[in-house]
Short mmCIF file of C-alpha atoms and ligand atoms in Angstrom, two decimals:
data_model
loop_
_atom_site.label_atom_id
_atom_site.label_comp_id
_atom_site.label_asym_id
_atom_site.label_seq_id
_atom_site.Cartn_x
_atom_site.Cartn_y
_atom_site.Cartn_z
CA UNK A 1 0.00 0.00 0.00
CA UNK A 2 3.24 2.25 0.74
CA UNK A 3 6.32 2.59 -1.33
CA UNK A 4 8.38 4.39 1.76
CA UNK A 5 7.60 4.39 5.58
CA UNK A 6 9.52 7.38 7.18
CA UNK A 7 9.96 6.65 11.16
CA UNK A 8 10.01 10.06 12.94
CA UNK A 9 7.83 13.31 12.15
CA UNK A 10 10.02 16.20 13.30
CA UNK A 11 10.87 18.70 10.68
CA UNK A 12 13.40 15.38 9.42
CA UNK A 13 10.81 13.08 8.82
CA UNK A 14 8.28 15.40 7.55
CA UNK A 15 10.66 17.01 5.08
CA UNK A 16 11.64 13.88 3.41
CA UNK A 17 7.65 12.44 4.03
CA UNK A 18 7.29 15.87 1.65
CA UNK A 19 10.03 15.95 -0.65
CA UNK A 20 9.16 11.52 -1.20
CA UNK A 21 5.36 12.24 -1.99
CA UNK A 22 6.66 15.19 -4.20
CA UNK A 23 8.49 12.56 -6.45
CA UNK A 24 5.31 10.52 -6.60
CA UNK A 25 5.66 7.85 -3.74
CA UNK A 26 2.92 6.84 -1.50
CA UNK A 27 3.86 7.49 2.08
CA UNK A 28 3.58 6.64 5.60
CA UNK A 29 4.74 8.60 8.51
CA UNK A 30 5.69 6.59 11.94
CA UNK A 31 5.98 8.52 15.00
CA UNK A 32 5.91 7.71 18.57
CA UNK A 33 5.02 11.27 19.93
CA UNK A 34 2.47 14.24 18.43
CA UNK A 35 4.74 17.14 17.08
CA UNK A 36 4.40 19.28 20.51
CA UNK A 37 6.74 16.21 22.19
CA UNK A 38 9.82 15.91 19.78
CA UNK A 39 12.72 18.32 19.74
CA UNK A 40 11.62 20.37 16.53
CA UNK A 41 8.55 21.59 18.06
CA UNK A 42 11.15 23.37 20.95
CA UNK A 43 13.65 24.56 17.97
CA UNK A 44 14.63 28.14 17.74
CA UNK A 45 14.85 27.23 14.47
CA UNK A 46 16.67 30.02 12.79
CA UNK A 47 18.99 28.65 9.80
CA UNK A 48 22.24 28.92 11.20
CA UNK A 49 24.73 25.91 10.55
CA UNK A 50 25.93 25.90 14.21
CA UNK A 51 28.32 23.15 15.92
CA UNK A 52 28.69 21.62 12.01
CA UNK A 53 31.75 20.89 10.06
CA UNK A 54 32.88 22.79 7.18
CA UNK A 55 32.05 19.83 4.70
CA UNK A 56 31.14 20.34 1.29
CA UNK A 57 28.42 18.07 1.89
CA UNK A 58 26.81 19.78 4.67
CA UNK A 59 27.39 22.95 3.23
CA UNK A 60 25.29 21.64 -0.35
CA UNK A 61 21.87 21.05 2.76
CA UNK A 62 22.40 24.18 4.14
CA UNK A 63 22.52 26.19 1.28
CA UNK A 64 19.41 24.03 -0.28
CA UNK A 65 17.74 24.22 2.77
CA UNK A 66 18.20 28.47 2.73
CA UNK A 67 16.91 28.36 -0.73
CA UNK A 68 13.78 26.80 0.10
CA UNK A 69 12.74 28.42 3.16
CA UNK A 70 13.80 31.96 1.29
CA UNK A 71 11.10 30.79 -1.40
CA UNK A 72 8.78 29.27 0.73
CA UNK A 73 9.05 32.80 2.69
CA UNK A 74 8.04 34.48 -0.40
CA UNK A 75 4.87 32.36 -1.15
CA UNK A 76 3.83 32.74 2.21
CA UNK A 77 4.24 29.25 3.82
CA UNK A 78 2.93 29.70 7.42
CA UNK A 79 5.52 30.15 10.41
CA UNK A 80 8.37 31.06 7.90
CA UNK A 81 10.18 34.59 7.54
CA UNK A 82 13.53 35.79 6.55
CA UNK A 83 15.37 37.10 9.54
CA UNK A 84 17.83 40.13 9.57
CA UNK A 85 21.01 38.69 11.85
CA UNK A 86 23.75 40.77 13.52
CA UNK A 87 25.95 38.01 15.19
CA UNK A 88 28.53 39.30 17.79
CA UNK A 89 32.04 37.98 17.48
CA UNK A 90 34.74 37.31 20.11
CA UNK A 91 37.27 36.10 17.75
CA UNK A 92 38.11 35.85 14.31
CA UNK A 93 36.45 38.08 12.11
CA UNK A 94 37.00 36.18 8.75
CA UNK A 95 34.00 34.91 6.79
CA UNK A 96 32.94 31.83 7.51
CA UNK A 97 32.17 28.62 5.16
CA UNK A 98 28.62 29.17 4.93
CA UNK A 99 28.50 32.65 4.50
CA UNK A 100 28.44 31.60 0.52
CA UNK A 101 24.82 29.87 1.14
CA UNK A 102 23.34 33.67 2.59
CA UNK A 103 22.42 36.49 0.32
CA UNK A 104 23.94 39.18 1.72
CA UNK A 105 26.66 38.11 4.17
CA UNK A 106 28.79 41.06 5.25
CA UNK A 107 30.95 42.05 7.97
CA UNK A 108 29.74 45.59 9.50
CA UNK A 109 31.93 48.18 10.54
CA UNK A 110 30.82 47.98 14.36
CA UNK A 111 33.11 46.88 16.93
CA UNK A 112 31.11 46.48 20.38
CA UNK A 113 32.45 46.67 23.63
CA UNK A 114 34.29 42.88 24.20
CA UNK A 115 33.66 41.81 20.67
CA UNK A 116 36.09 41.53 17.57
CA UNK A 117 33.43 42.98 15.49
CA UNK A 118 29.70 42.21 13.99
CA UNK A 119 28.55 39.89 10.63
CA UNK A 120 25.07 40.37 8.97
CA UNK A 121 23.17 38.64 7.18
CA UNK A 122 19.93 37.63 6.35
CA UNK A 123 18.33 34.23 7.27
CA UNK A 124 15.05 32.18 6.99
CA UNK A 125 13.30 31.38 10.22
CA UNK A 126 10.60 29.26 10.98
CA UNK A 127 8.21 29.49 13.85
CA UNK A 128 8.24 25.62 14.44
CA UNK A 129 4.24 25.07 16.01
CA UNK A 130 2.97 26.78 12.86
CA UNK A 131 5.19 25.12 10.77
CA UNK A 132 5.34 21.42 11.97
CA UNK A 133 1.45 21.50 11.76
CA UNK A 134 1.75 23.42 8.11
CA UNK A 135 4.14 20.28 7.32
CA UNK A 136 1.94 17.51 8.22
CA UNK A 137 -1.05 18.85 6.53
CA UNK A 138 0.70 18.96 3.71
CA UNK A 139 1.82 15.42 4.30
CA UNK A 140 -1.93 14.44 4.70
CA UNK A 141 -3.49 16.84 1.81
CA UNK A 142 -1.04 14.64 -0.45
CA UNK A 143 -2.79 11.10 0.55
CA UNK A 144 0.21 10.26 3.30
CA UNK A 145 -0.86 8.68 6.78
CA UNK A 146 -0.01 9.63 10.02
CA UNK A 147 0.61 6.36 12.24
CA UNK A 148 1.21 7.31 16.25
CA UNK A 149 3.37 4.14 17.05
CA UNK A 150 6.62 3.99 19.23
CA UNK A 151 8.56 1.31 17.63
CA UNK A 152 10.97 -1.23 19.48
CA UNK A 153 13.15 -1.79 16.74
CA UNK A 154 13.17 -0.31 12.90
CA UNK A 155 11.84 -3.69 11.09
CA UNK A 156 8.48 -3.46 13.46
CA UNK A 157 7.25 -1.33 10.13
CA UNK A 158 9.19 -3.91 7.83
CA UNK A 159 6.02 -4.95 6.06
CA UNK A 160 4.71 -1.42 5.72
CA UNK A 161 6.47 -0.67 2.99
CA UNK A 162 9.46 -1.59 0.87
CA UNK A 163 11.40 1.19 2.11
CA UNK A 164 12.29 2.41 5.20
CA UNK A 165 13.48 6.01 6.41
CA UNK A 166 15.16 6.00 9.63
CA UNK A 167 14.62 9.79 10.71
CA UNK A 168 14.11 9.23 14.77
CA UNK A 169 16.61 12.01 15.49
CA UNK A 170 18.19 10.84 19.41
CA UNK A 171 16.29 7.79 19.41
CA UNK A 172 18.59 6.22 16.62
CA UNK A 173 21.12 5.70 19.58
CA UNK A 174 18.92 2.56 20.36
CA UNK A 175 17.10 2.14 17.33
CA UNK A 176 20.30 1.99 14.59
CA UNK A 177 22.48 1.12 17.33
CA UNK A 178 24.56 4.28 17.37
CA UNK A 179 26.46 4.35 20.45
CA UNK A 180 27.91 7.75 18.79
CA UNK A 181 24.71 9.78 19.04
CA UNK A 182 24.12 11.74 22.51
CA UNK A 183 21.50 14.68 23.63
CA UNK A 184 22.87 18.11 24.09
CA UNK A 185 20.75 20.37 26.10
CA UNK A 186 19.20 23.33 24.92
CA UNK A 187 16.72 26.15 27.05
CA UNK A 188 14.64 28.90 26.25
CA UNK A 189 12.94 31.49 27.31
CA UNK A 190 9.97 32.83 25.29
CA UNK A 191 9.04 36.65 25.95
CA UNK A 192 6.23 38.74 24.13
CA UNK A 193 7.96 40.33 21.54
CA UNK A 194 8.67 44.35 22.33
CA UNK A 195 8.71 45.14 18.32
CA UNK A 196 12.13 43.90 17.59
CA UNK A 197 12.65 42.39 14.54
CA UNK A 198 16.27 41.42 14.27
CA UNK A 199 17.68 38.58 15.39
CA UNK A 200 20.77 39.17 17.41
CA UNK A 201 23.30 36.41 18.31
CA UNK A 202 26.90 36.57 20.31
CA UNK A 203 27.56 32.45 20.23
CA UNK A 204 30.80 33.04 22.30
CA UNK A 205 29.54 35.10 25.07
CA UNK A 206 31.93 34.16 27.92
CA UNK A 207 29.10 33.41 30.43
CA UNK A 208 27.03 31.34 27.93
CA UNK A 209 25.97 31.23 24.33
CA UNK A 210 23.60 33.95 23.86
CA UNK A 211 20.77 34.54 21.04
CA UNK A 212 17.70 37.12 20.87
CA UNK A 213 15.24 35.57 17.59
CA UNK A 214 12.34 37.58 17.46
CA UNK A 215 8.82 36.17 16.01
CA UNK A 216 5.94 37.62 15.28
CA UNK A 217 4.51 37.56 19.13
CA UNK A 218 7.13 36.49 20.89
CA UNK A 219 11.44 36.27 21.29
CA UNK A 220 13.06 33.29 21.54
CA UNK A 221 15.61 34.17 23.68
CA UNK A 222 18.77 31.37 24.42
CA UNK A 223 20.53 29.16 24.99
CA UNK A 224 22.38 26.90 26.49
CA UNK A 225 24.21 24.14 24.85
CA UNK A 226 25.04 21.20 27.02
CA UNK A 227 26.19 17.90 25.82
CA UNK A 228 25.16 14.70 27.74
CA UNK A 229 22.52 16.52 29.76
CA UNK A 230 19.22 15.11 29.11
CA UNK A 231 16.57 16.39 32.29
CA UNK A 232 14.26 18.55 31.00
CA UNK A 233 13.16 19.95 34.02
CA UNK A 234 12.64 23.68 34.59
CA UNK A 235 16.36 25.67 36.39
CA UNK A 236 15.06 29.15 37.26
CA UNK A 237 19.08 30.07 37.55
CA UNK A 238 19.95 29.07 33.93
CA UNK A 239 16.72 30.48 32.88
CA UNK A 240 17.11 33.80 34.78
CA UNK A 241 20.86 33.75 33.31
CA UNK A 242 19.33 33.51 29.79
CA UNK A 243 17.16 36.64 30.62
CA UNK A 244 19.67 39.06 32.06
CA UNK A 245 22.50 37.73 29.37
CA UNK A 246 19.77 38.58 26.63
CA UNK A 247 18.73 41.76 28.11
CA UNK A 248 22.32 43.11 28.49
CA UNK A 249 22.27 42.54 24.56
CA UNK A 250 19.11 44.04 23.45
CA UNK A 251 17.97 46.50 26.81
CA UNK A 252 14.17 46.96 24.78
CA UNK A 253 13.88 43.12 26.65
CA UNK A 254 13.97 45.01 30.07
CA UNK A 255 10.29 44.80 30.76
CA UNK A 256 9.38 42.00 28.39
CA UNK A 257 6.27 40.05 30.03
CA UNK A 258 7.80 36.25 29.83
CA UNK A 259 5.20 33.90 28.29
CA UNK A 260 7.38 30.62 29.18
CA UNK A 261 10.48 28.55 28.98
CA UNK A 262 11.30 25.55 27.15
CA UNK A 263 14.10 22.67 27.07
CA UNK A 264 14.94 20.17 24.28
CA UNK A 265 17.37 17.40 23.68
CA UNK A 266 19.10 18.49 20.48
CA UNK A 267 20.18 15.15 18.60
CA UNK A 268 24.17 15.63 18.60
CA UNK A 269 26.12 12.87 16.65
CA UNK A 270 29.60 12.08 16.96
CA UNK A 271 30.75 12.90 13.81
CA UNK A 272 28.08 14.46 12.26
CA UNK A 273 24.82 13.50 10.37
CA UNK A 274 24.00 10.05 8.98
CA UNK A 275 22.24 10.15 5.91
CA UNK A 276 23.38 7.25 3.71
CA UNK A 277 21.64 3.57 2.89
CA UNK A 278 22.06 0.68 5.97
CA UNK A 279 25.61 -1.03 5.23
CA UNK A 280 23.61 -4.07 6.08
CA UNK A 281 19.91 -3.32 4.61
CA UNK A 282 19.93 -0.98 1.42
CA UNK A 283 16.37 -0.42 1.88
CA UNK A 284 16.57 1.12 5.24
CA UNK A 285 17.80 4.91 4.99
CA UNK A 286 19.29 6.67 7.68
CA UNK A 287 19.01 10.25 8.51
CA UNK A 288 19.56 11.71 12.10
CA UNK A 289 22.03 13.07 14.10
CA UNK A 290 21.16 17.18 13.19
CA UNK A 291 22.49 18.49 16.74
CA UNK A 292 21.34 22.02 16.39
CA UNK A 293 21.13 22.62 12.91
CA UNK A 294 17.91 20.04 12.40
CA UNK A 295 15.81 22.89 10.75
CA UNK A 296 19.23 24.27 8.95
CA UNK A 297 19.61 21.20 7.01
CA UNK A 298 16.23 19.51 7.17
CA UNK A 299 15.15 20.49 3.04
CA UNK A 300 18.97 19.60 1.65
CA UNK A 301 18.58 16.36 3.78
CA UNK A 302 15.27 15.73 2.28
CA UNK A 303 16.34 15.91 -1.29
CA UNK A 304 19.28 13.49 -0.95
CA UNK A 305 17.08 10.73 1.14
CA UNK A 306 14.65 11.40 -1.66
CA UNK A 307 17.60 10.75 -4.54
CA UNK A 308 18.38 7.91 -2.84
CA UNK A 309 15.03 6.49 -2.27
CA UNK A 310 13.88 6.55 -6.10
CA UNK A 311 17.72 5.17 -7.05
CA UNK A 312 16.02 2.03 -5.38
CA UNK A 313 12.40 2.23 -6.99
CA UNK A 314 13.16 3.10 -10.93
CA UNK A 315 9.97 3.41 -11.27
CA UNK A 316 9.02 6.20 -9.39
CA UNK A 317 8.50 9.22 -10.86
CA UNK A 318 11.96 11.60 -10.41
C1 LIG B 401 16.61 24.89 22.34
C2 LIG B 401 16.88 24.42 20.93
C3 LIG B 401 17.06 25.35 19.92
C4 LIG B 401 17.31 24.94 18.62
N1 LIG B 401 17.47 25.89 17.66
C5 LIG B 401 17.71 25.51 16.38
C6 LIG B 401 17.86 26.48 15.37
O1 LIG B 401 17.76 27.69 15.61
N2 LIG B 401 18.13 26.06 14.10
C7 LIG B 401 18.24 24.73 13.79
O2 LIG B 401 18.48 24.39 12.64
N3 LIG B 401 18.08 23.77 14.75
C8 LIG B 401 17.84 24.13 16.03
N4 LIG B 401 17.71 23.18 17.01
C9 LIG B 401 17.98 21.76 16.67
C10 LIG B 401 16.76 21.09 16.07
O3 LIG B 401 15.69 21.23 16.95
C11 LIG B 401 17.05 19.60 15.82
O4 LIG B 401 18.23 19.45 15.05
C12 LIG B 401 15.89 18.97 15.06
O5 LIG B 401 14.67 19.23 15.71
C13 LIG B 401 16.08 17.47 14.89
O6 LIG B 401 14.94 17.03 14.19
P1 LIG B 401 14.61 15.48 14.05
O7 LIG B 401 13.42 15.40 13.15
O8 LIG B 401 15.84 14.72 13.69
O9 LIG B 401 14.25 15.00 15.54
P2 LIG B 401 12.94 15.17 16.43
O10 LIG B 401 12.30 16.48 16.23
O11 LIG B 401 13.35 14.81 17.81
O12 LIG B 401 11.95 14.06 15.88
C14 LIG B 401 12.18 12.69 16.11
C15 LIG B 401 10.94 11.91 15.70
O13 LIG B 401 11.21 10.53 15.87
C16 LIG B 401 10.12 9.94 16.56
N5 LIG B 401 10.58 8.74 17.26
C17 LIG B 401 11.56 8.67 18.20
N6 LIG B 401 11.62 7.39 18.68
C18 LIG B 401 10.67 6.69 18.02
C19 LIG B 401 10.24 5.33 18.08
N7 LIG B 401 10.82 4.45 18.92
N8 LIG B 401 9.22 4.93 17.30
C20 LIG B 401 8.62 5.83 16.46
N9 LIG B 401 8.98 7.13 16.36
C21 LIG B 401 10.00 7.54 17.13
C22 LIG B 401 9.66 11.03 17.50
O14 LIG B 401 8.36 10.74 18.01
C23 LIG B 401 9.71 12.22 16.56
O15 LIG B 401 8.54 12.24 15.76
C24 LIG B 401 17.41 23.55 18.32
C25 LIG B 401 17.20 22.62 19.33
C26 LIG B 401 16.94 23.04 20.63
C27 LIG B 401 16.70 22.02 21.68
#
């Protein structure tokens, strides 16, 4: 009844559930939790290749991935915008390897106080409760299924469908045996937005990674980054740290009413992504591991698990 199962519906699994039905295959969509319980749903998710090596590979999803959102921007896809950046920087000042996949990467003539000096450029962002719920209606309006099921063990869907897409972000530690992928701890703090509408970032602040992404009602404001750290539980301290660290950087946060905080397990992999065909089972595709750049990657990864599905199935429409 399916040509491809795809395990996992965070912005992954519904990416390549898109991109798959787009080249003409039936599909069915595995997941174990509703959108509101998996990491994307807690993403900043501001396209910024962060924690990622400078690999030509990565750097081809990213800049796909940019290209998409920038035109899905323009058509007015719900939850997505292009976001004006300043990022703060505490060291080197030359351009980075991405800064080719932006439009208008530049480094600014500002030097503030404790910084090296101050990129721009302009990104896509995605408001990820909008947008996750955008993506699986469009996963649905094409004729795919939604099955709620928490798997034991990828080959629990084996009759499903021919083909099998392994997109289960941390939860591919147990389920591809990956002793190589590991949580790393982000938090947020959501504010109602005071009118600001660029997104500010200063990665290496000495007490603490720091970022200020404005959406339409609220800020995102971050972060933390912690590898290995996996309770989820509220810490006023880290939170409050988050707020001051913020509002040192953008003082119109001062009397910002906060609407919430958040944490999420970012899916961090030892050596980077896994996207490629099981070594042992070609019709079982990886793709997981994202760490922080899930939504950063998530279209470029779609198109390759999608090049590699319909290399298998010749017949399906390209
Ligand atoms: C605070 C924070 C801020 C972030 N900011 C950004 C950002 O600005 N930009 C960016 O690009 N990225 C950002 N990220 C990273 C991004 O959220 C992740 O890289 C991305 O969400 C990973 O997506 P995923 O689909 O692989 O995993 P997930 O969203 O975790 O989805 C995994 C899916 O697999 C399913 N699953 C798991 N186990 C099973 C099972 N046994 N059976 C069936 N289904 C199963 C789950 O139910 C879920 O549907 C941020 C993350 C955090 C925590």
């Amino acid at each position: 009844m399916y040509d491809v199962t795809v395990v996992g519906a965070g912005v992954i699994g519904l990416s390549c559930a898109i991109r798959l039905q787009e080249a003409g295959l039936r599909v069915a969509v595995v997941t174990a939790d509703g959108p509101d319980r998996t990491t994307s749903w807690v993403a900043a998710a501001v396209w910024y290749p962060t924690h990622t090596a400078a690999d030509p590979r990565v750097l081809r999803w990213a800049r796909a991935t940019y290209d998409t959102f920038t035109e899905q921007a323009g058509r007015g896809v719900p939850g997505v915008s292009l976001r004006p950046t300043r990022m703060r920087l505490r060291g080197s000042t030359a351009t980075p390897w991405w800064a080719v996949a932006t439009a208008d990467f530049t480094l600014t003539p500002d030097v503030p106080p404790g910084c090296t000096g101050v990129w721009s450029f302009t990104v896509p962002a995605a408001e990820m409760p909008i947008y996750l719920n955008w993506q699986i209606q469009r996963v649905a309006a094409a004729g795919g299924t939604l099955i709620r099921r928490r798997l034991e063990r990828l080959d629990d869907v084996a009759d499903l469908a021919p083909v099998t897409v392994n997109a289960t972000g941390l939860a591919a530690r147990h389920l591809a045996d990956d002793p190589g992928v590991h949580p790393a701890r982000g938090r947020i703090v959501l504010v109602r937005n005071p009118g600001l509408t660029t997104s500010i970032r200063d990665e290496d602040h000495p007490d603490g990674m720091t970022y200020i992404h404005p959406r339409r009602q609220d800020v995102v404001l971050g972060g933390t980054f912690e590898p290995h750290q996996s309770d989820l539980a509220p810490d006023p301290d880290a939170e409050r740290a988050i707020l001051d660290r913020c509002t040192a950087l953008e003082p119109a946060l001062a009397d910002a009413e906060v609407l919430g905080t958040a944490a999420g397990l970012r899916p961090v992999r030892d050596g980077g992504v896994r996207l490629e065909a099981d070594p042992q089972n070609p019709s079982l595709i990886h793709v997981y591991g994202h760490g922080g750049a899930g939504m950063t990657l998530s279209w470029g990864c779609a198109d390759e698990v999608t090049a590699l599905v319909t290399a298998l199935r010749p017949g399906a429409a390209a």
